[in-house]
Amino acid sequence: NAGVTQTPKFQVLKTGQSMTLQCAQDMNHNSMYWYRQDPGMGLRLIYYSASEGTTDKGEVPNGYNVSRLNKREFSLRLESAAPSQTSVYFCASSLWTGGTDTQYFGPGTRLTVL
Amino acid sequence: GEDVEQSLFLSVREGDSSVINCTYTDSSSTYLYWYKQEPGAGLQLLTYIFSNMDMKQDQRLTVLLNKKDKHLSLRIADTQTGDSAIYFCAEVTDKLIFGTGTRLQVFP
């Protein structure tokens, strides 16, 4: 039982390049989330998927797209990376949304955009 | 609006108590959480408190909630070097809103 896994752990991109961050969970959770963490700003929600087949915007969705590939996997795509997207990205999952279910976090992906 | 605030840094001596404070703005919050983030790792749930409680104790951790002032605190008794981390409070309404995080440094 690995919990929430993310790949890659580190990535450096040039401005304008694209990439997809992968996330998978093996806890049979229905809801999955993508956050970004920036110094002094805590975690901010980018997108979430309340259940398989649905996705919704969070607080900071601009410049990102997501795909809920199946119940286990939720990917985050940067179509044209910008330096402002340099951040640490965390994926999380919970049994359901609504906050009463604990969110479990992956180890994070550190992305640098030059 | 939704806003959760914390002080950025706290430094304590090993063996002393640490108190990390948090203020939130949404009085409809149902749960309040404390998460711990160790260097290079994701967030780990430490403890949580229901909004109808004033206090919760869990081993070395004590959570106090003042709903009138919308103030939450986490007290760590007998702080150890392994407690050095960033601590996030988070409030729950229809989603989870995180504070900015408090970096706790424990020195011998």
Coordinates of N, CA and C in Angstrom, one line a residue:
Chain A
N1 N 0.8 -1.2 0.0 CA 0.0 0.0 0.0 C 0.9 1.2 0.0
A2 N 1.1 1.9 -1.2 CA 2.0 3.0 -1.3 C 1.4 4.3 -0.9
G3 N 0.1 4.4 -0.8 CA -0.6 5.7 -0.6 C -0.7 6.5 -1.8
V4 N -0.2 7.7 -1.8 CA -0.2 8.6 -2.9 C 1.2 8.7 -3.5
T5 N 1.3 8.4 -4.8 CA 2.7 8.5 -5.4 C 2.6 9.6 -6.5
Q6 N 3.7 10.3 -6.7 CA 3.8 11.3 -7.7 C 5.1 11.1 -8.5
T7 N 5.0 11.4 -9.8 CA 6.2 11.4 -10.6 C 6.1 12.6 -11.6
P8 N 7.3 13.2 -11.9 CA 8.6 13.0 -11.4 C 8.7 13.6 -10.0
K9 N 9.9 13.5 -9.3 CA 10.2 14.2 -8.1 C 10.7 15.6 -8.4
F10 N 11.5 15.7 -9.4 CA 12.1 17.0 -9.8 C 11.9 17.2 -11.3
Q11 N 11.8 18.4 -11.8 CA 11.7 18.7 -13.2 C 12.2 20.1 -13.4
V12 N 13.0 20.3 -14.5 CA 13.3 21.6 -14.9 C 12.8 21.8 -16.3
L13 N 12.1 22.9 -16.6 CA 11.6 23.1 -17.9 C 12.0 24.5 -18.4
K14 N 12.0 24.7 -19.7 CA 12.2 26.0 -20.3 C 10.8 26.6 -20.5
T15 N 10.8 28.0 -20.5 CA 9.5 28.7 -20.7 C 9.0 28.2 -22.1
G16 N 7.7 27.9 -22.0 CA 7.0 27.4 -23.2 C 6.9 25.9 -23.4
Q17 N 7.7 25.2 -22.7 CA 7.6 23.7 -22.8 C 6.4 23.2 -22.1
S18 N 6.0 22.0 -22.4 CA 4.9 21.4 -21.8 C 5.3 20.2 -21.0
M19 N 4.5 19.8 -20.0 CA 4.8 18.5 -19.3 C 3.5 18.1 -18.5
T20 N 3.5 16.9 -18.1 CA 2.4 16.3 -17.3 C 3.0 15.8 -16.1
L21 N 2.4 16.1 -14.9 CA 2.7 15.6 -13.7 C 1.7 14.4 -13.4
Q22 N 2.3 13.3 -12.9 CA 1.4 12.1 -12.7 C 1.2 11.9 -11.2
C23 N 0.0 11.4 -10.9 CA -0.4 11.1 -9.5 C -1.2 9.9 -9.5
A24 N -0.9 9.0 -8.6 CA -1.8 7.8 -8.4 C -1.9 7.5 -7.0
Q25 N -3.1 6.9 -6.6 CA -3.4 6.5 -5.2 C -4.0 5.1 -5.3
D26 N -3.6 4.3 -4.2 CA -4.1 3.0 -4.1 C -4.9 2.7 -2.9
M27 N -5.6 3.8 -2.5 CA -6.5 3.7 -1.3 C -7.9 3.6 -1.6
N28 N -8.2 3.5 -2.9 CA -9.6 3.4 -3.4 C -10.4 4.7 -3.0
H29 N -9.7 5.8 -3.0 CA -10.3 7.1 -2.7 C -11.1 7.6 -4.0
N30 N -12.2 8.3 -3.7 CA -13.0 8.9 -4.8 C -12.5 10.2 -5.2
S31 N -11.9 11.0 -4.3 CA -11.6 12.4 -4.6 C -10.1 12.6 -4.6
M32 N -9.7 13.4 -5.6 CA -8.2 13.7 -5.7 C -8.0 15.2 -6.0
Y33 N -6.8 15.7 -5.7 CA -6.6 17.1 -5.7 C -5.2 17.4 -6.2
W34 N -5.0 18.6 -6.8 CA -3.7 19.1 -7.1 C -3.5 20.5 -6.4
Y35 N -2.4 20.6 -5.6 CA -2.1 21.9 -5.0 C -0.7 22.3 -5.5
R36 N -0.5 23.6 -5.3 CA 0.9 24.2 -5.4 C 1.2 24.8 -4.1
Q37 N 2.5 24.7 -3.8 CA 3.0 25.3 -2.6 C 4.1 26.3 -2.9
D38 N 3.9 27.5 -2.5 CA 4.9 28.6 -2.7 C 5.3 29.2 -1.4
P39 N 6.5 29.7 -1.2 CA 7.0 30.2 0.0 C 6.1 31.3 0.6
G40 N 5.7 31.2 1.8 CA 4.9 32.2 2.5 C 3.4 32.2 2.0
M41 N 3.0 31.3 1.2 CA 1.6 31.3 0.7 C 0.9 30.0 1.0
G42 N 1.5 29.1 1.7 CA 0.7 27.9 2.1 C 0.5 27.1 0.8
L43 N -0.6 26.2 0.9 CA -1.0 25.4 -0.3 C -2.2 26.0 -0.9
R44 N -2.2 26.1 -2.2 CA -3.3 26.6 -3.0 C -3.8 25.6 -3.9
L45 N -5.2 25.4 -3.9 CA -5.8 24.3 -4.7 C -5.8 24.8 -6.2
I46 N -5.3 23.9 -7.1 CA -5.3 24.2 -8.5 C -6.6 23.6 -9.1
Y47 N -6.8 22.3 -9.0 CA -7.9 21.6 -9.5 C -8.2 20.5 -8.6
Y48 N -9.5 20.0 -8.6 CA -9.8 18.8 -7.9 C -10.8 17.9 -8.7
S49 N -10.9 16.7 -8.3 CA -11.8 15.8 -8.9 C -12.6 15.1 -7.8
A50 N -13.8 15.5 -7.7 CA -14.6 14.9 -6.6 C -14.9 13.4 -6.7
S51 N -15.0 13.0 -7.9 CA -15.2 11.6 -8.2 C -14.7 11.3 -9.6
E52 N -14.5 10.0 -9.9 CA -14.1 9.6 -11.3 C -15.1 10.2 -12.3
G53 N -14.5 10.9 -13.3 CA -15.3 11.5 -14.4 C -15.6 12.9 -14.2
T54 N -15.3 13.5 -13.0 CA -15.5 14.9 -12.8 C -14.3 15.6 -12.4
T55 N -14.1 16.9 -12.9 CA -13.0 17.8 -12.4 C -13.6 19.2 -12.3
D56 N -13.0 19.9 -11.3 CA -13.4 21.3 -11.1 C -12.3 22.2 -10.7
K57 N -12.4 23.5 -11.1 CA -11.4 24.4 -10.8 C -11.3 24.7 -9.3
G58 N -10.0 24.9 -8.9 CA -9.8 25.4 -7.5 C -9.5 26.9 -7.5
E59 N -8.6 27.3 -6.6 CA -8.3 28.7 -6.4 C -7.4 29.3 -7.6
V60 N -6.5 28.5 -8.1 CA -5.5 29.0 -9.1 C -5.4 28.1 -10.3
P61 N -6.5 28.0 -11.1 CA -6.4 27.0 -12.2 C -5.8 27.5 -13.5
N62 N -5.5 28.8 -13.6 CA -5.1 29.3 -14.9 C -3.7 28.8 -15.3
G63 N -3.6 28.3 -16.5 CA -2.3 27.7 -17.0 C -2.2 26.2 -16.8
Y64 N -3.2 25.6 -16.3 CA -3.2 24.2 -16.0 C -4.4 23.5 -16.6
N65 N -4.2 22.2 -16.9 CA -5.4 21.3 -17.2 C -5.2 20.0 -16.4
V66 N -6.3 19.3 -16.2 CA -6.2 18.1 -15.5 C -7.0 17.0 -16.2
S67 N -6.6 15.8 -15.9 CA -7.4 14.6 -16.4 C -7.5 13.6 -15.3
R68 N -8.7 13.2 -15.1 CA -9.0 12.1 -14.1 C -9.0 10.8 -15.0
L69 N -7.9 10.1 -15.1 CA -7.8 9.1 -16.1 C -8.6 7.9 -15.7
N70 N -8.7 7.6 -14.4 CA -9.5 6.5 -13.9 C -9.6 6.8 -12.4
K71 N -10.1 5.9 -11.6 CA -10.3 6.2 -10.2 C -8.9 6.4 -9.5
R72 N -7.9 5.7 -9.9 CA -6.6 5.8 -9.3 C -5.7 7.0 -9.7
E73 N -5.9 7.5 -10.9 CA -4.9 8.4 -11.4 C -5.5 9.8 -11.8
F74 N -4.7 10.8 -11.5 CA -5.2 12.2 -11.7 C -3.9 13.0 -12.1
S75 N -3.9 13.4 -13.4 CA -2.7 14.1 -13.9 C -2.9 15.6 -14.0
L76 N -1.8 16.3 -14.0 CA -1.9 17.8 -14.1 C -1.0 18.1 -15.3
R77 N -1.5 18.9 -16.2 CA -0.7 19.3 -17.4 C -0.5 20.8 -17.5
L78 N 0.8 21.1 -17.8 CA 1.2 22.5 -18.1 C 1.4 22.5 -19.6
E79 N 0.6 23.3 -20.3 CA 0.7 23.3 -21.8 C 1.8 24.1 -22.2
S80 N 2.0 25.3 -21.6 CA 3.1 26.2 -22.0 C 3.6 26.8 -20.7
A81 N 4.7 26.2 -20.1 CA 5.2 26.5 -18.8 C 5.7 28.0 -18.8
A82 N 5.4 28.6 -17.6 CA 5.9 30.0 -17.4 C 6.7 30.0 -16.1
P83 N 7.6 30.9 -15.9 CA 8.4 31.0 -14.7 C 7.5 31.1 -13.4
S84 N 6.4 31.7 -13.6 CA 5.4 31.9 -12.4 C 4.9 30.5 -12.0
Q85 N 5.1 29.5 -12.7 CA 4.7 28.2 -12.4 C 5.8 27.3 -11.6
T86 N 6.9 28.0 -11.4 CA 7.9 27.4 -10.6 C 7.3 27.2 -9.2
S87 N 7.3 26.0 -8.7 CA 6.6 25.7 -7.4 C 6.9 24.3 -7.0
V88 N 6.4 23.9 -5.9 CA 6.3 22.5 -5.5 C 4.8 22.1 -5.6
Y89 N 4.6 21.0 -6.3 CA 3.2 20.5 -6.6 C 2.9 19.3 -5.8
F90 N 1.8 19.3 -5.1 CA 1.4 18.2 -4.3 C 0.0 17.6 -4.8
C91 N 0.0 16.3 -4.9 CA -1.3 15.6 -5.2 C -1.8 15.1 -3.9
A92 N -3.1 15.0 -3.7 CA -3.7 14.5 -2.5 C -4.9 13.7 -2.9
S93 N -5.4 12.9 -2.0 CA -6.6 12.1 -2.2 C -7.4 12.0 -0.9
S94 N -8.7 11.8 -1.0 CA -9.5 11.6 0.2 C -10.7 10.7 -0.2
L95 N -11.3 10.1 0.8 CA -12.4 9.2 0.4 C -13.5 9.9 -0.4
W96 N -13.9 11.1 0.1 CA -14.8 12.0 -0.6 C -14.3 13.4 -0.3
T97 N -14.9 14.3 -1.0 CA -14.7 15.8 -0.7 C -15.6 16.2 0.4
G98 N -15.5 17.5 0.8 CA -16.3 17.9 1.9 C -15.5 18.2 3.1
G99 N -14.3 17.8 3.1 CA -13.3 18.1 4.1 C -13.4 17.2 5.3
T100 N -14.5 16.5 5.6 CA -14.5 15.7 6.8 C -13.6 14.4 6.6
D101 N -13.3 14.1 5.4 CA -12.5 13.0 5.1 C -11.0 13.5 5.0
T102 N -10.1 12.9 5.7 CA -8.7 13.3 5.7 C -8.1 13.2 4.3
Q103 N -7.4 14.2 4.0 CA -6.6 14.2 2.7 C -5.2 13.6 3.0
Y104 N -4.8 12.7 2.1 CA -3.5 12.1 2.2 C -2.7 12.7 1.0
F105 N -1.5 13.1 1.3 CA -0.6 13.8 0.4 C 0.5 12.9 -0.2
G106 N 0.8 13.2 -1.5 CA 2.0 12.6 -2.0 C 3.2 13.4 -1.6
P107 N 4.4 12.9 -2.1 CA 5.7 13.5 -1.6 C 6.0 14.8 -2.3
G108 N 5.3 15.1 -3.4 CA 5.5 16.4 -4.1 C 6.4 16.3 -5.3
T109 N 6.2 17.2 -6.3 CA 7.1 17.4 -7.4 C 7.6 18.8 -7.4
R110 N 8.9 18.9 -7.4 CA 9.6 20.3 -7.4 C 9.8 20.7 -8.9
L111 N 9.1 21.7 -9.4 CA 9.2 22.1 -10.7 C 9.9 23.5 -10.8
T112 N 10.9 23.6 -11.7 CA 11.5 24.9 -11.9 C 11.3 25.2 -13.4
V113 N 10.9 26.4 -13.7 CA 10.7 26.9 -15.1 C 11.6 28.0 -15.3
L114 N 12.5 27.8 -16.3 CA 13.6 28.9 -16.5 C 13.1 29.8 -17.6
Chain B
G1 N -14.7 36.5 3.4 CA -13.8 35.7 2.6 C -13.1 34.7 3.4
E2 N -12.3 33.8 2.7 CA -11.6 32.7 3.4 C -10.1 33.1 3.5
D3 N -9.6 33.2 4.7 CA -8.2 33.5 4.9 C -7.8 32.9 6.2
V4 N -6.6 32.1 6.1 CA -6.1 31.5 7.3 C -4.7 32.0 7.5
E5 N -4.4 32.5 8.7 CA -3.1 33.2 8.9 C -2.3 32.5 10.0
Q6 N -1.0 32.5 9.8 CA -0.1 31.9 10.8 C 1.2 32.8 10.8
S7 N 1.9 32.8 11.9 CA 3.2 33.4 12.0 C 4.1 32.5 11.2
L8 N 5.2 33.1 10.6 CA 6.0 32.3 9.7 C 7.1 31.4 10.4
F9 N 7.5 31.9 11.6 CA 8.6 31.2 12.2 C 8.4 31.1 13.7
L10 N 8.9 30.0 14.3 CA 9.0 29.8 15.8 C 10.2 29.0 16.1
S11 N 11.0 29.5 17.1 CA 12.2 28.8 17.5 C 12.1 28.5 19.0
V12 N 12.3 27.2 19.3 CA 12.2 26.8 20.8 C 13.4 25.9 21.1
R13 N 13.6 25.9 22.4 CA 14.7 25.0 22.9 C 14.1 23.6 23.1
E14 N 14.9 22.6 22.9 CA 14.5 21.2 23.1 C 14.0 21.0 24.5
G15 N 12.9 20.4 24.7 CA 12.3 20.1 26.0 C 11.3 21.1 26.4
D16 N 11.3 22.3 25.8 CA 10.3 23.3 26.1 C 9.0 23.0 25.4
S17 N 8.0 23.8 25.7 CA 6.7 23.6 24.9 C 6.7 24.6 23.8
S18 N 6.1 24.2 22.7 CA 5.9 25.0 21.5 C 4.4 25.4 21.4
V19 N 4.1 26.6 21.0 CA 2.7 26.9 20.7 C 2.7 27.6 19.4
I20 N 1.9 27.0 18.5 CA 1.8 27.5 17.1 C 0.4 28.0 17.0
N21 N 0.2 29.3 16.5 CA -1.1 29.9 16.5 C -1.6 30.1 15.1
C22 N -2.9 30.1 14.9 CA -3.6 30.2 13.6 C -4.9 31.0 13.8
T23 N -5.2 31.9 12.9 CA -6.5 32.6 12.9 C -7.2 32.3 11.6
Y24 N -8.5 32.2 11.6 CA -9.2 31.9 10.4 C -10.4 32.8 10.4
T25 N -11.1 32.9 9.3 CA -12.1 33.9 9.1 C -13.5 33.4 8.9
D26 N -13.6 32.1 8.5 CA -14.9 31.6 8.1 C -15.5 30.9 9.4
S27 N -16.6 31.5 9.9 CA -17.2 30.9 11.1 C -18.0 29.6 10.8
S28 N -18.2 29.3 9.6 CA -18.9 28.1 9.3 C -18.0 26.9 9.1
S29 N -16.7 27.1 9.4 CA -15.8 25.9 9.4 C -16.3 24.8 10.3
T30 N -16.3 23.6 9.7 CA -16.8 22.4 10.5 C -15.6 21.7 11.2
Y31 N -14.5 21.6 10.6 CA -13.3 21.0 11.2 C -12.1 21.9 11.0
L32 N -11.2 21.8 11.9 CA -9.9 22.5 11.7 C -8.8 21.5 11.9
Y33 N -7.8 21.5 11.0 CA -6.8 20.5 11.0 C -5.4 21.1 11.3
W34 N -4.5 20.3 11.8 CA -3.1 20.6 11.8 C -2.3 19.5 11.0
Y35 N -1.6 20.0 10.1 CA -0.7 19.2 9.2 C 0.8 19.5 9.6
K36 N 1.6 18.5 9.4 CA 3.0 18.6 9.6 C 3.8 18.3 8.3
Q37 N 4.7 19.1 7.9 CA 5.5 18.9 6.7 C 7.0 18.9 7.0
E38 N 7.6 17.7 6.9 CA 9.0 17.6 7.1 C 9.7 17.9 5.9
P39 N 11.0 18.3 6.0 CA 11.8 18.7 4.8 C 11.7 17.7 3.6
G40 N 11.3 18.2 2.4 CA 11.3 17.4 1.2 C 10.2 16.4 1.2
A41 N 9.2 16.5 2.1 CA 8.1 15.5 2.1 C 6.8 16.2 1.9
G42 N 5.7 15.4 1.8 CA 4.4 15.9 1.7 C 3.8 16.2 3.1
L43 N 2.6 16.6 3.1 CA 1.9 17.0 4.4 C 1.4 15.7 5.0
Q44 N 1.5 15.7 6.3 CA 1.0 14.5 7.1 C 0.0 15.1 8.1
L45 N -1.2 14.5 8.2 CA -2.2 14.9 9.2 C -1.7 14.6 10.6
L46 N -1.7 15.7 11.4 CA -1.3 15.5 12.8 C -2.5 15.2 13.7
T47 N -3.4 16.1 13.6 CA -4.6 16.1 14.5 C -5.7 17.0 13.9
Y48 N -6.9 16.9 14.4 CA -8.0 17.7 14.0 C -8.9 17.9 15.1
I49 N -9.7 19.0 15.0 CA -10.7 19.3 16.1 C -12.0 19.7 15.4
F50 N -13.1 19.2 15.9 CA -14.4 19.5 15.5 C -14.7 21.0 15.9
S51 N -15.5 21.7 15.2 CA -15.8 23.1 15.5 C -16.6 23.2 16.7
N52 N -17.3 22.2 17.2 CA -18.1 22.3 18.5 C -17.3 21.9 19.7
M53 N -15.9 21.7 19.6 CA -15.1 21.4 20.7 C -14.2 22.6 21.0
D54 N -13.8 22.7 22.3 CA -12.9 23.7 22.7 C -11.4 23.2 22.8
M55 N -11.2 22.0 23.1 CA -9.9 21.4 23.3 C -9.9 20.0 22.9
K56 N -8.7 19.6 22.4 CA -8.5 18.2 22.1 C -7.0 17.9 22.5
Q57 N -6.8 16.8 23.2 CA -5.5 16.4 23.6 C -5.1 15.0 23.0
D58 N -3.9 14.9 22.4 CA -3.5 13.7 21.8 C -2.0 13.5 22.1
Q59 N -1.7 12.8 23.2 CA -0.3 12.6 23.6 C 0.3 13.9 23.9
R60 N 1.4 14.3 23.2 CA 2.1 15.5 23.4 C 1.4 16.7 22.8
L61 N 0.4 16.5 22.0 CA -0.3 17.6 21.3 C -1.6 18.0 22.0
T62 N -1.8 19.3 22.1 CA -3.0 19.9 22.6 C -3.5 20.9 21.6
V63 N -4.7 20.8 21.2 CA -5.3 21.8 20.3 C -6.3 22.6 21.1
L64 N -6.3 23.9 21.0 CA -7.2 24.7 21.6 C -8.0 25.5 20.5
L65 N -9.3 25.6 20.7 CA -10.1 26.4 19.7 C -10.9 27.4 20.4
N66 N -10.8 28.7 20.0 CA -11.5 29.8 20.5 C -12.4 30.3 19.3
K67 N -13.7 29.8 19.3 CA -14.5 30.1 18.2 C -14.9 31.6 18.1
K68 N -15.0 32.2 19.3 CA -15.4 33.6 19.3 C -14.4 34.4 18.6
D69 N -13.1 34.2 18.9 CA -12.0 34.9 18.2 C -11.5 34.3 17.0
K70 N -12.1 33.1 16.6 CA -11.6 32.4 15.4 C -10.1 32.1 15.5
H71 N -9.7 31.6 16.6 CA -8.3 31.3 16.9 C -8.1 29.9 17.3
L72 N -7.1 29.3 16.6 CA -6.7 27.9 16.8 C -5.3 27.8 17.2
S73 N -4.9 27.0 18.2 CA -3.5 26.8 18.5 C -3.2 25.4 18.7
L74 N -1.9 25.1 18.5 CA -1.3 23.7 18.6 C -0.2 23.8 19.6
R75 N -0.3 23.1 20.7 CA 0.8 23.1 21.7 C 1.5 21.8 21.6
I76 N 2.8 21.8 21.5 CA 3.6 20.6 21.5 C 4.4 20.6 22.8
A77 N 4.1 19.6 23.7 CA 4.8 19.5 25.0 C 6.1 18.8 24.7
D78 N 7.1 19.2 25.6 CA 8.4 18.5 25.5 C 8.9 18.4 24.1
T79 N 9.1 19.5 23.4 CA 9.4 19.6 22.0 C 10.8 18.9 21.8
Q80 N 10.8 18.1 20.7 CA 12.1 17.4 20.4 C 12.6 17.9 19.0
T81 N 13.8 17.5 18.7 CA 14.4 18.0 17.5 C 13.6 17.4 16.3
G82 N 13.1 16.2 16.5 CA 12.3 15.6 15.4 C 11.0 16.3 15.1
D83 N 10.6 17.3 16.0 CA 9.4 18.1 15.7 C 9.7 19.2 14.8
S84 N 11.0 19.5 14.5 CA 11.3 20.5 13.5 C 10.7 20.3 12.2
A85 N 9.8 21.2 11.7 CA 9.1 21.0 10.5 C 8.3 22.3 10.2
I86 N 7.5 22.2 9.2 CA 6.5 23.3 8.9 C 5.2 22.8 9.3
Y87 N 4.4 23.6 10.1 CA 3.1 23.2 10.6 C 2.0 24.0 9.9
F88 N 1.1 23.4 9.3 CA 0.0 24.1 8.6 C -1.3 23.9 9.4
C89 N -2.1 24.9 9.6 CA -3.4 24.7 10.0 C -4.3 24.9 8.8
A90 N -5.5 24.3 8.8 CA -6.4 24.3 7.7 C -7.8 24.3 8.2
E91 N -8.6 25.1 7.6 CA -10.1 25.1 7.9 C -10.9 24.4 6.8
V92 N -12.0 23.8 7.2 CA -12.8 23.1 6.3 C -14.2 23.8 6.2
T93 N -14.6 24.3 5.0 CA -15.9 24.7 4.8 C -16.5 23.7 3.7
D94 N -16.5 24.1 2.5 CA -16.8 23.1 1.4 C -15.5 22.6 0.8
K95 N -14.4 23.2 1.2 CA -13.1 22.7 0.8 C -12.1 23.0 1.9
L96 N -10.9 22.5 1.7 CA -9.8 22.7 2.7 C -9.0 24.0 2.3
I97 N -8.9 24.9 3.3 CA -8.1 26.1 3.1 C -7.0 26.1 4.0
F98 N -5.7 26.2 3.5 CA -4.5 26.1 4.3 C -4.0 27.4 4.7
G99 N -3.4 27.5 5.9 CA -2.7 28.6 6.3 C -1.3 28.7 5.6
T100 N -0.6 29.7 5.9 CA 0.7 29.9 5.2 C 1.8 29.0 5.8
G101 N 1.6 28.4 6.9 CA 2.6 27.5 7.5 C 3.5 28.2 8.5
T102 N 3.8 27.5 9.6 CA 4.8 28.0 10.6 C 6.0 27.1 10.6
R103 N 7.2 27.6 10.4 CA 8.4 26.8 10.4 C 8.8 26.7 11.9
L104 N 8.8 25.6 12.5 CA 9.3 25.4 13.8 C 10.7 24.8 13.8
Q105 N 11.6 25.6 14.5 CA 13.0 25.1 14.6 C 13.2 24.8 16.1
V106 N 13.8 23.6 16.3 CA 14.1 23.2 17.7 C 15.6 23.1 17.9
F107 N 16.1 23.9 18.8 CA 17.5 23.9 19.0 C 17.9 23.2 20.4
P108 N 19.1 22.6 20.4 CA 19.4 21.9 21.7 C 19.7 22.8 22.8

